[in-house]
Amino acid sequence: MPNAGAAESRLEREIVLSAEGLTKRFGKREAVSGVSFDVRAGEVFGFLGPNGAGKTTTIRMLVGLARPDAGRVRIRGLDLARDFERAMAHVGSIVEAPDLYKYLTGRENLLHFSRMLPPGAAERIEELASLVALSERLDDRVSAYSLGMRQRLGIAQALLGNPDILILDEPANGLDPAGIREIRQLVRRLAGERGIAVFVSSHLLSEIEQMCDRVAIIHRGRTLAAAPVAELLERVASDVVRVRARPAQRAAEILAAFGPTEIEPEGAADAVAARVPPEKVPEALRRLLAAGVDVYSVERPVPSLEEIFLEITGGETV
Amino acid sequence: MRFPGLVENEILKISKQRRFRVVVLILVVLIGLIVFAQSRGRERFRRGKDWRVQTQERMAQIQNWLRDGRMPAASQRWARFELGRLQYHLERNMDPEAISGPLFARGFANAASYLLLPLLAIVFASDIVSGEFQQGTIKILLTRPVRRSRVLASKLAALLLAITLTVLFGGAVAYALGGIAYGYAGWDAPVLTGFRVAGQSFDPAGIREIVLWKETILVYGLAWFAALCVGAIALLTSVVLRSTAASMGTMLAALIAGTILPRLAPSWDAQKYLFVTNLPLPDYYSGSPPPIPGLTVGFGAAVLAAWALAATAAAFAVFARRDVLA
């Protein structure tokens, strides 16, 4: 998990990937408008946005699949448009789905892509296979792999060239919870142990929150300045507290002293939603207990992406 | 990085796909069928008659048709040509329909040059780029530190190799299976080539005698060249359409149109600039009357080469620039 020490030393680390004012138009519609950010060595950078916000279009520009109409991508200082081969030698990526050759085995796929890299990549195949826990299935055809195995083979493929930056587009899509946890641990290890910069896109805040050091939010083709995840959450933290307590009626009366309160209508009969400023929560709890109310849980609901974006931009662009 | 490695990749992908085995199977089954049908047909055709008598009978029949005067112009040209050819053989005491394994192999190249070999070239070429789009692997292929033009060049090289092997394999199968029916000997038999029609009459001036194995090499070379050119054009449709089915359908339609057009509209002169009209290069060389007057091997090869080069240039231009969004 991210911590303060990492945040401080990050500033001295090298910028591996930088997007400068990326813009992409499809006809009259501007799918991506002036997107800029830097990703530094050893950090996991989250790129968060709802589906259709321009995430995949941005990623396609980052890896040279699409040409930006304006702006540019630099990888370790190399201009992607002008120095494609040298720049891409530092990048490993999975764009959208981990699509590999299904009629080839895992090993044949890795050999295939190692031939597109400088000599020596093929010698890493065994090591990478064990890193992504695929050693035993490496000689099976990819058509027999589960989605999670394909995702891991895709990551092994992306790591073949010893990249400085790994770009993963929605790596958790379609995976079961165990698969998601494996990917998350792998990403943290790659950043922590190997110092690789990892760029991860997602439409789920919870996923980004658990995996990333910093996050940029994209909405309708525009991004907000990247910030550490905790800071971002702090900025938008709602002061609504959800309390499960019995009797709910009595709890609502007590909490009403701190702000507007309501008993949640259906589903959870014992839940009360109340606006309580964060610093007043302990006092509110003491009063509930003193009044003989049984408290089962207290939580702060995570705001939705849409809410975060509205909160930060003040709603001006929406 | 290294170009041979990239070509190796493309060959690996072609050879591991099912279509490769299908092509091999098509060639073996089809040639086997032709050999079988032809040898049965000849048994009935000959019925123990002397070939001289039979040739004379056939000539009389053609002369009757010509006298009848109801033949369309294109058929008349063919009839005069056939008449001259039979006459020429008869005068030299050679059986015009004699066949051997080597002759069958040569004949296969003639027959396969305008439909079968181009079709197999299309089977390989149509998928070679669009397949990567359909599988989604294009996203990895084009995000490796290899320029797009080099990726496409490696695909082109593998495609040309696959087509070359297909033509060679087709020839080998034709000889092997034809030999079962007609014997394997006869590579050094003399053959007559260069029959042509000048104006209204048969023109023997261009007739040459050539050893069969030399002519076979020439004929296969021409069929190979035509198939390569079709492959290059199909590569363009594969790049542009990004769908194997659409690409294959387009090229098939062109091939079929090319076999129909000269028959339906023989007077439309401009069709000699279409690539499909020029695919039967081996026929033009051996001297079958071309579907459109004035077509020669040199002209046909030049037209095909121009189409192939233009298509290749266009394929590279499109492939290098276009965004990959699908």
XYZ file of C-alpha atoms in Angstrom:
644
model
C 0.000 0.000 0.000
C 1.135 3.559 -0.645
C 2.837 5.366 2.183
C 4.173 8.810 2.908
C 7.827 7.853 2.453
C 7.193 6.639 -1.039
C 5.348 9.819 -1.822
C 8.322 11.974 -0.863
C 11.025 10.053 -2.663
C 8.846 9.846 -5.730
C 9.652 13.393 -6.681
C 13.304 12.534 -7.196
C 12.583 9.519 -9.340
C 12.893 9.578 -13.075
C 9.867 10.321 -15.213
C 9.429 7.245 -17.394
C 6.270 8.086 -19.279
C 4.853 11.476 -19.935
C 1.761 12.488 -21.831
C 1.681 16.106 -22.924
C -1.634 17.553 -24.023
C -2.883 14.439 -25.800
C -5.916 15.148 -27.951
C -7.844 12.813 -30.217
C -10.831 13.664 -32.365
C -13.188 11.256 -34.094
C -14.968 13.393 -36.632
C -16.274 16.356 -34.689
C -16.285 14.628 -31.362
C -13.237 15.144 -29.196
C -12.723 11.826 -27.418
C -9.633 12.951 -25.519
C -8.858 16.621 -24.818
C -5.467 17.784 -23.682
C -4.630 14.892 -21.379
C -1.320 15.311 -19.536
C 0.413 13.363 -16.785
C 3.782 11.937 -15.770
C 4.482 8.447 -14.525
C 7.646 7.914 -12.486
C 9.852 4.890 -11.994
C 8.639 2.484 -9.317
C 5.161 3.897 -8.909
C 1.819 2.389 -9.731
C -0.167 5.047 -11.512
C -3.922 4.696 -11.736
C -5.941 6.014 -14.638
C -9.472 6.100 -13.449
C -12.603 6.855 -15.386
C -16.018 5.498 -16.260
C -16.393 3.449 -19.424
C -16.390 5.690 -22.448
C -14.415 8.458 -20.737
C -11.486 8.152 -23.136
C -9.268 5.734 -21.195
C -8.666 3.244 -23.976
C -8.221 5.944 -26.608
C -5.584 7.555 -24.384
C -3.832 4.222 -23.891
C -3.831 3.590 -27.634
C -2.044 6.887 -28.079
C 0.444 6.015 -25.318
C 1.512 2.837 -27.117
C 1.447 4.202 -30.662
C -1.623 2.366 -31.915
C -3.372 5.682 -32.557
C -1.849 9.010 -33.521
C -2.778 11.976 -31.345
C -4.233 14.947 -33.211
C -2.322 17.141 -30.799
C 0.174 16.608 -28.010
C 2.845 13.986 -27.676
C 4.013 10.985 -25.705
C 7.528 10.699 -24.322
C 8.970 7.484 -23.007
C 12.186 8.022 -21.091
C 12.470 11.286 -22.950
C 12.084 9.700 -26.373
C 9.338 11.104 -28.579
C 7.106 8.165 -29.444
C 6.072 9.525 -32.846
C 9.626 10.202 -33.980
C 11.570 7.469 -32.234
C 9.037 4.649 -32.160
C 11.380 1.654 -32.025
C 13.690 2.984 -29.321
C 10.802 4.339 -27.254
C 8.737 1.141 -27.427
C 11.732 -0.947 -26.344
C 11.005 0.407 -22.831
C 7.286 -0.409 -22.866
C 5.294 -3.532 -22.159
C 1.545 -3.332 -22.530
C -1.797 -5.064 -22.556
C -4.401 -3.038 -24.403
C -8.012 -3.947 -23.640
C -8.007 -7.748 -23.540
C -4.967 -10.026 -23.239
C -5.315 -11.214 -26.845
C -2.674 -13.775 -27.792
C -2.482 -16.426 -30.487
C -4.957 -19.044 -29.314
C -3.723 -21.738 -31.668
C -0.193 -21.459 -30.268
C 0.999 -22.620 -26.859
C 1.944 -20.160 -24.158
C 5.620 -20.827 -24.834
C 5.199 -20.364 -28.592
C 3.482 -17.057 -27.951
C 6.333 -15.871 -25.742
C 8.931 -17.077 -28.251
C 7.040 -15.297 -31.001
C 7.131 -11.970 -29.204
C 10.687 -12.445 -27.982
C 11.774 -12.477 -31.635
C 10.458 -8.939 -31.890
C 12.824 -7.822 -29.123
C 16.581 -7.418 -28.816
C 18.434 -10.730 -28.339
C 18.172 -12.275 -24.885
C 14.426 -11.922 -24.387
C 13.846 -15.637 -25.031
C 16.085 -16.514 -22.081
C 13.679 -14.783 -19.708
C 10.738 -16.993 -20.663
C 11.194 -19.568 -17.860
C 11.724 -16.919 -15.215
C 8.700 -14.916 -16.325
C 6.534 -18.023 -16.553
C 7.266 -18.802 -12.934
C 6.746 -15.163 -11.951
C 3.202 -15.286 -13.323
C 2.703 -18.884 -12.117
C 2.270 -20.404 -15.559
C 5.297 -22.711 -15.691
C 3.237 -25.877 -15.663
C 0.802 -24.816 -18.368
C 3.321 -23.151 -20.659
C 3.162 -25.894 -23.290
C -0.618 -25.941 -23.456
C -2.435 -24.084 -26.161
C -3.717 -20.684 -25.145
C -7.191 -21.701 -26.318
C -7.300 -23.968 -23.248
C -6.345 -21.158 -20.837
C -8.755 -19.437 -18.466
C -9.115 -15.680 -18.726
C -6.934 -15.241 -15.638
C -4.187 -17.368 -17.188
C -4.387 -15.369 -20.401
C -4.115 -12.177 -18.411
C -0.997 -13.539 -16.682
C 0.493 -14.733 -19.957
C -0.200 -11.260 -21.327
C 1.747 -9.772 -18.428
C 4.626 -12.211 -19.012
C 4.609 -11.133 -22.658
C 4.641 -7.487 -21.633
C 7.634 -8.133 -19.343
C 9.701 -10.011 -21.943
C 11.589 -6.920 -23.002
C 12.509 -5.890 -19.437
C 10.377 -2.769 -19.767
C 10.701 0.350 -17.629
C 6.993 0.915 -17.891
C 4.132 -1.531 -17.929
C 0.811 -0.324 -19.331
C -2.197 -2.388 -18.287
C -5.668 -1.559 -19.574
C -8.391 -2.724 -17.172
C -6.346 -5.707 -15.956
C -9.081 -6.861 -13.584
C -11.835 -7.022 -16.207
C -13.518 -10.379 -16.241
C -11.365 -11.850 -13.470
C -12.716 -13.477 -10.337
C -11.745 -11.999 -6.963
C -8.806 -14.391 -6.568
C -7.545 -13.485 -10.018
C -7.854 -9.795 -9.262
C -5.867 -10.239 -6.045
C -3.112 -12.103 -7.892
C -2.796 -9.359 -10.468
C -2.773 -6.719 -7.752
C 0.003 -8.444 -5.821
C 2.004 -8.961 -8.997
C 1.736 -5.309 -9.950
C 2.813 -4.152 -6.492
C 5.764 -6.533 -6.589
C 6.888 -5.381 -10.017
C 6.824 -1.767 -8.910
C 8.361 -2.438 -5.502
C 11.042 -5.003 -6.318
C 11.943 -4.189 -9.890
C 11.274 -0.468 -9.868
C 9.027 -0.724 -12.897
C 6.559 2.082 -13.443
C 3.093 0.628 -13.858
C 0.228 2.453 -15.524
C -3.125 0.842 -14.734
C -6.489 1.924 -16.062
C -9.731 1.040 -14.382
C -13.312 2.101 -14.028
C -13.439 0.948 -10.410
C -12.258 3.267 -7.675
C -11.839 0.421 -5.198
C -9.417 -1.349 -7.509
C -7.298 1.748 -8.067
C -7.395 2.550 -4.378
C -5.911 -0.824 -3.481
C -3.276 -0.937 -6.174
C -2.072 2.551 -6.966
C 0.155 5.239 -5.470
C -1.190 8.090 -7.537
C -4.229 8.470 -9.640
C -5.471 10.655 -12.466
C -9.166 10.784 -13.158
C -10.451 11.045 -16.684
C -13.989 12.115 -17.433
C -15.407 12.990 -20.841
C -11.929 13.103 -22.305
C -10.416 15.446 -19.719
C -8.145 14.632 -16.796
C -7.631 16.192 -13.412
C -4.167 16.706 -12.045
C -2.781 13.444 -10.721
C -2.726 13.107 -6.953
C -1.968 10.434 -4.377
C -4.997 8.240 -3.917
C -5.415 9.035 -0.213
C -5.282 12.750 -0.885
C -7.880 12.438 -3.563
C -10.196 10.502 -1.305
C -9.630 13.031 1.443
C -10.616 15.876 -0.817
C -13.888 14.317 -1.700
C -14.556 12.412 1.481
C -18.192 12.823 2.161
C -19.255 13.527 5.718
C -22.120 11.102 5.457
C -21.835 8.292 7.962
C -23.837 5.132 7.684
C -24.611 3.649 11.074
C -26.229 0.314 11.660
C -27.794 0.567 15.067
C -30.772 -0.682 17.019
C -33.223 0.801 17.629
C -32.795 2.859 14.478
C -35.380 5.430 15.470
C -33.551 6.357 18.660
C -30.194 6.503 16.853
C -31.632 8.860 14.257
C -32.877 11.216 16.954
C -29.458 11.408 18.578
C -27.527 11.816 15.321
C -29.910 14.579 14.177
C -28.022 16.865 16.549
C -24.975 16.719 14.231
C -26.730 17.273 10.925
C -29.526 16.082 8.631
C -30.326 12.456 9.315
C -32.549 9.864 7.754
C -33.441 6.275 8.334
C -32.664 4.343 5.189
C -35.950 3.255 3.727
C -35.651 -0.362 2.767
C -33.266 -3.261 2.677
C -31.391 -2.489 5.839
C -34.007 -1.719 8.412
C -31.426 -0.832 11.067
C -29.312 1.583 9.013
C -29.274 5.317 9.545
C -27.530 7.752 7.210
C -26.411 10.923 8.939
C -24.203 13.881 8.058
C -21.599 13.953 10.784
C -18.330 15.882 10.355
C -15.400 13.432 10.622
C -14.069 14.992 13.848
C -17.447 14.644 15.519
C -17.849 10.930 14.843
C -16.336 9.700 18.160
C -18.569 12.003 20.142
C -21.622 10.896 18.201
C -20.768 7.284 18.935
C -20.303 7.967 22.648
C -23.748 9.552 22.781
C -25.330 6.635 20.986
C -23.795 4.164 23.410
C -24.710 6.294 26.428
C -28.306 6.306 25.259
C -28.317 2.505 25.198
C -28.352 2.177 21.417
C -26.590 -0.939 20.102
C -24.135 -0.003 17.317
C -23.270 -2.800 14.867
C -21.224 -0.885 12.316
C -20.171 2.580 11.254
C -18.935 3.285 7.766
C -18.321 6.075 5.374
C -19.720 5.220 1.937
C -17.146 5.537 -0.844
C -18.232 8.214 -3.276
C -18.822 7.133 -6.857
C -16.455 8.230 -9.595
C -19.078 10.561 -10.892
C -19.441 12.162 -7.473
C -15.696 12.532 -7.092
C -15.394 14.171 -10.451
C -18.279 16.522 -9.787
C -16.883 17.370 -6.394
C -13.440 18.209 -7.714
C -14.439 20.116 -10.800
C -17.317 21.822 -9.105
C -19.504 20.354 -11.798
C -18.466 22.985 -14.321
C -17.648 20.678 -17.201
C -20.582 18.372 -16.819
C 14.422 -6.963 -34.239
C 16.235 -9.212 -36.693
C 14.248 -9.525 -39.867
C 14.663 -13.325 -40.276
C 13.132 -13.748 -36.818
C 10.106 -11.736 -37.871
C 9.678 -13.847 -41.000
C 10.046 -16.970 -38.860
C 7.176 -15.698 -36.720
C 4.920 -15.236 -39.703
C 5.770 -18.659 -41.111
C 5.081 -20.214 -37.712
C 1.647 -18.600 -37.649
C 0.781 -19.672 -41.196
C 1.915 -23.252 -40.638
C 0.144 -23.693 -37.290
C -3.206 -22.594 -38.617
C -5.763 -24.975 -39.960
C -5.880 -23.266 -43.346
C -2.411 -24.561 -44.124
C -3.542 -28.169 -43.805
C -6.689 -27.345 -45.769
C -4.640 -26.032 -48.682
C -2.501 -29.179 -48.721
C -5.638 -31.285 -48.631
C -7.317 -29.287 -51.429
C -4.329 -29.789 -53.709
C -4.058 -33.531 -53.094
C -7.780 -34.217 -53.370
C -8.364 -31.992 -56.370
C -5.396 -33.266 -58.381
C -6.279 -36.831 -57.508
C -9.791 -36.221 -58.741
C -8.575 -34.657 -61.993
C -6.201 -37.551 -62.681
C -8.913 -40.079 -61.977
C -11.572 -38.360 -64.051
C -9.229 -37.674 -66.935
C -7.880 -41.193 -67.223
C -11.412 -42.606 -67.133
C -12.486 -40.094 -69.753
C -9.611 -40.995 -72.044
C -10.393 -44.674 -71.893
C -13.839 -43.946 -73.218
C -12.556 -41.343 -75.686
C -10.082 -43.659 -77.369
C -12.092 -46.876 -77.471
C -9.116 -48.607 -79.065
C -9.171 -46.338 -82.115
C -5.951 -45.248 -83.785
C -5.075 -41.710 -82.775
C -4.588 -40.665 -86.429
C -8.098 -41.658 -87.345
C -9.433 -39.939 -84.296
C -7.564 -36.719 -84.977
C -8.847 -36.636 -88.534
C -12.385 -37.178 -87.314
C -12.054 -34.321 -84.916
C -10.686 -31.997 -87.585
C -13.595 -32.821 -89.870
C -15.978 -32.026 -87.059
C -14.414 -28.639 -86.420
C -14.434 -27.801 -90.118
C -18.135 -28.564 -90.188
C -18.725 -26.184 -87.321
C -16.767 -23.463 -89.064
C -18.625 -23.947 -92.333
C -21.869 -23.772 -90.462
C -21.055 -20.127 -89.731
C -23.125 -19.856 -86.574
C -20.154 -19.872 -84.244
C -19.471 -16.728 -82.193
C -16.297 -14.886 -83.164
C -14.307 -15.964 -80.111
C -15.080 -19.624 -80.716
C -14.155 -19.289 -84.362
C -10.734 -18.113 -83.381
C -10.385 -21.074 -81.088
C -11.634 -23.477 -83.809
C -9.119 -22.217 -86.353
C -6.387 -22.499 -83.797
C -7.344 -26.021 -82.806
C -7.568 -27.035 -86.443
C -4.083 -25.724 -87.136
C -2.711 -27.408 -84.062
C -4.138 -30.810 -84.951
C -2.956 -30.443 -88.537
C 0.543 -29.577 -87.408
C 0.810 -32.610 -85.158
C -0.648 -34.897 -87.784
C 1.888 -33.786 -90.357
C 4.696 -34.599 -87.959
C 3.208 -37.917 -86.955
C 2.786 -36.842 -83.312
C -0.245 -37.697 -81.200
C -1.689 -34.277 -80.221
C -3.376 -35.765 -77.144
C -0.523 -37.961 -75.973
C -0.069 -37.688 -72.232
C 2.504 -38.688 -69.647
C 3.085 -37.896 -65.989
C 5.367 -34.977 -66.859
C 2.888 -33.672 -69.439
C 0.122 -33.871 -66.885
C 2.230 -31.922 -64.412
C 2.833 -29.240 -67.023
C -0.845 -29.170 -67.928
C -1.748 -28.719 -64.273
C 0.148 -25.424 -64.169
C -1.786 -24.209 -67.201
C -5.119 -25.229 -65.740
C -4.397 -24.034 -62.211
C -2.904 -20.673 -63.130
C -6.100 -18.710 -63.487
C -8.222 -20.077 -60.672
C -6.779 -22.694 -58.335
C -3.346 -21.259 -57.577
C -4.643 -17.677 -57.250
C -7.364 -19.029 -54.978
C -4.835 -20.702 -52.703
C -2.727 -17.542 -52.706
C -5.840 -15.674 -51.575
C -6.482 -18.186 -48.802
C -3.081 -17.351 -47.321
C -3.016 -13.644 -48.083
C -6.521 -12.710 -46.992
C -5.878 -13.689 -43.411
C -2.339 -12.531 -42.965
C -3.143 -9.035 -41.698
C -6.880 -9.155 -41.060
C -6.408 -12.272 -38.919
C -4.310 -10.233 -36.490
C -7.074 -7.649 -36.293
C -9.728 -10.285 -35.723
C -7.754 -12.031 -32.999
C -6.802 -8.730 -31.384
C -3.125 -9.664 -31.574
C -2.463 -6.661 -33.828
C -2.387 -4.610 -30.610
C 0.689 -6.483 -29.379
C 2.258 -6.878 -32.790
C 2.273 -3.133 -33.389
C 3.334 -2.135 -29.882
C 6.623 -3.996 -30.031
C 9.786 -2.088 -30.867
C 9.508 -2.934 -34.554
C 8.360 -0.397 -37.110
C 5.069 -1.180 -38.806
C 6.651 -1.288 -42.245
C 8.988 -4.036 -41.042
C 6.101 -6.010 -39.578
C 4.283 -5.856 -42.905
C 7.448 -6.634 -44.863
C 7.932 -9.798 -42.803
C 4.350 -10.790 -43.529
C 4.842 -10.165 -47.238
C 8.006 -12.272 -47.250
C 6.269 -15.160 -45.471
C 3.322 -14.877 -47.855
C 5.531 -15.047 -50.941
C 7.261 -18.061 -49.454
C 3.962 -19.796 -48.712
C 2.736 -19.177 -52.262
C 5.999 -20.443 -53.713
C 5.767 -23.622 -51.664
C 2.135 -24.060 -52.693
C 3.033 -23.880 -56.403
C 5.952 -26.289 -55.939
C 3.852 -28.647 -53.870
C 1.055 -28.521 -56.440
C 3.534 -29.413 -59.180
C 4.988 -32.271 -57.144
C 1.552 -33.700 -56.375
C 0.491 -33.357 -60.025
C 3.583 -35.251 -61.147
C 3.264 -37.891 -58.445
C -0.422 -38.579 -59.059
C -0.261 -38.052 -62.828
C 2.608 -40.514 -62.925
C 0.460 -43.220 -61.369
C -1.971 -42.937 -64.276
C 0.333 -42.074 -67.177
C 3.833 -43.149 -66.145
C 6.655 -41.060 -64.734
C 8.894 -40.986 -67.804
C 8.949 -38.437 -70.567
C 10.644 -35.313 -69.235
C 12.847 -35.068 -72.308
C 10.043 -35.491 -74.838
C 9.838 -32.693 -77.396
C 6.766 -30.495 -77.186
C 5.465 -27.946 -79.627
C 4.675 -24.525 -78.356
C 3.921 -21.075 -79.699
C 0.773 -21.831 -81.671
C -1.038 -18.668 -82.612
C -3.729 -17.221 -84.796
C -2.876 -14.332 -87.111
C -5.959 -12.595 -88.365
C -8.205 -15.192 -89.972
C -5.773 -18.036 -90.295
C -3.569 -20.260 -88.223
C -0.030 -18.969 -88.123
C 2.666 -21.638 -87.788
C 5.547 -19.168 -87.838
C 5.774 -18.975 -84.044
C 5.824 -22.704 -83.405
C 8.907 -23.933 -81.602
C 9.991 -27.296 -80.405
C 11.146 -27.405 -76.796
C 12.112 -30.134 -74.376
C 9.303 -30.802 -71.929
C 11.234 -30.232 -68.713
C 12.339 -26.807 -69.883
C 8.840 -25.874 -70.836
C 7.536 -27.191 -67.512
C 9.915 -24.943 -65.610
C 8.861 -21.971 -67.719
C 5.185 -22.681 -67.298
C 5.485 -23.138 -63.529
C 7.500 -19.962 -63.353
C 4.681 -18.076 -65.039
C 1.982 -19.666 -62.884
C 4.087 -18.850 -59.804
C 4.512 -15.253 -60.883
C 0.771 -14.854 -61.459
C 0.016 -16.377 -58.034
C 2.517 -14.051 -56.323
C 0.868 -11.039 -57.923
C -2.559 -12.202 -56.749
C -1.087 -12.657 -53.264
C 0.210 -9.090 -53.270
C -3.189 -7.742 -54.298
C -4.946 -9.876 -51.671
C -2.540 -8.501 -49.064
C -3.906 -5.046 -49.823
C -7.516 -6.159 -49.369
C -6.512 -7.852 -46.115
C -4.909 -4.633 -44.843
C -7.729 -2.379 -45.945
C -10.748 -4.519 -45.037
C -9.374 -5.958 -41.749
C -11.735 -8.898 -42.135
C -10.631 -12.226 -43.543
C -14.055 -13.078 -44.899
C -14.524 -9.716 -46.594
C -11.051 -9.835 -48.068
C -11.464 -13.360 -49.371
C -14.896 -12.566 -50.775
C -13.625 -9.513 -52.621
C -10.732 -11.357 -54.201
C -12.897 -14.338 -55.126
C -15.409 -12.087 -56.825
C -12.575 -10.533 -58.819
C -11.242 -13.938 -59.854
C -14.621 -15.198 -60.941
C -15.357 -11.977 -62.817
C -12.033 -12.453 -64.568
C -12.992 -15.865 -65.879
C -16.455 -14.761 -66.972
C -15.727 -11.359 -68.469
C -13.737 -12.417 -71.563
C -16.551 -14.769 -72.529
C -19.395 -12.354 -71.931
C -17.761 -9.229 -73.288
C -14.888 -10.253 -75.558
C -15.041 -6.986 -77.446
C -14.323 -4.832 -74.419
C -10.704 -4.151 -75.099
C -9.783 -2.371 -71.867
C -10.170 -5.539 -69.816
C -6.685 -6.534 -70.851
C -5.512 -4.027 -68.242
C -7.305 -5.912 -65.457
C -5.105 -8.220 -63.456
C -7.534 -11.150 -63.603
C -7.502 -11.215 -67.404
C -3.770 -11.755 -67.333
C -3.588 -14.622 -64.865
C -3.426 -17.461 -67.476
C 0.145 -16.513 -68.379
C 1.100 -20.173 -69.005
C -1.673 -20.427 -71.586
C -0.473 -17.307 -73.349
C 2.979 -18.760 -73.406
C 1.981 -22.239 -74.657
C -0.056 -20.558 -77.306
C -3.700 -21.151 -76.498
C -5.550 -18.318 -78.159
C -5.796 -15.520 -75.602
C -9.323 -14.458 -74.655
C -8.656 -10.952 -75.920
C -6.618 -10.564 -79.105
C -3.223 -9.025 -78.580
C -2.465 -10.436 -75.131
C 1.045 -11.791 -74.854
C 3.124 -13.187 -72.020
C 5.203 -10.037 -71.818
C 2.200 -7.741 -71.739
C 0.392 -9.922 -69.207
C 3.398 -10.127 -66.916
C 3.857 -6.372 -67.086
C 0.214 -5.704 -66.226
C 0.334 -8.163 -63.327
C 3.578 -6.691 -62.021
C 2.154 -3.173 -62.171
C -0.931 -4.246 -60.209
C 1.153 -6.101 -57.639
C 3.562 -3.211 -57.104
C 0.792 -0.655 -56.794
C -1.131 -2.878 -54.365
C 1.975 -3.473 -52.241
C 2.758 0.234 -52.098
C -0.820 1.016 -51.090
C -0.818 -1.759 -48.472
C 2.334 -0.368 -46.850
C 1.018 3.191 -46.915
C -2.279 2.238 -45.278
C -0.758 -0.173 -42.761
C 1.893 2.279 -41.580
C -0.489 5.180 -41.015
C -3.841 3.901 -39.941
C -4.932 4.032 -36.319
C -5.654 0.705 -34.680
C -8.858 1.314 -32.771
C -10.961 -1.787 -33.188
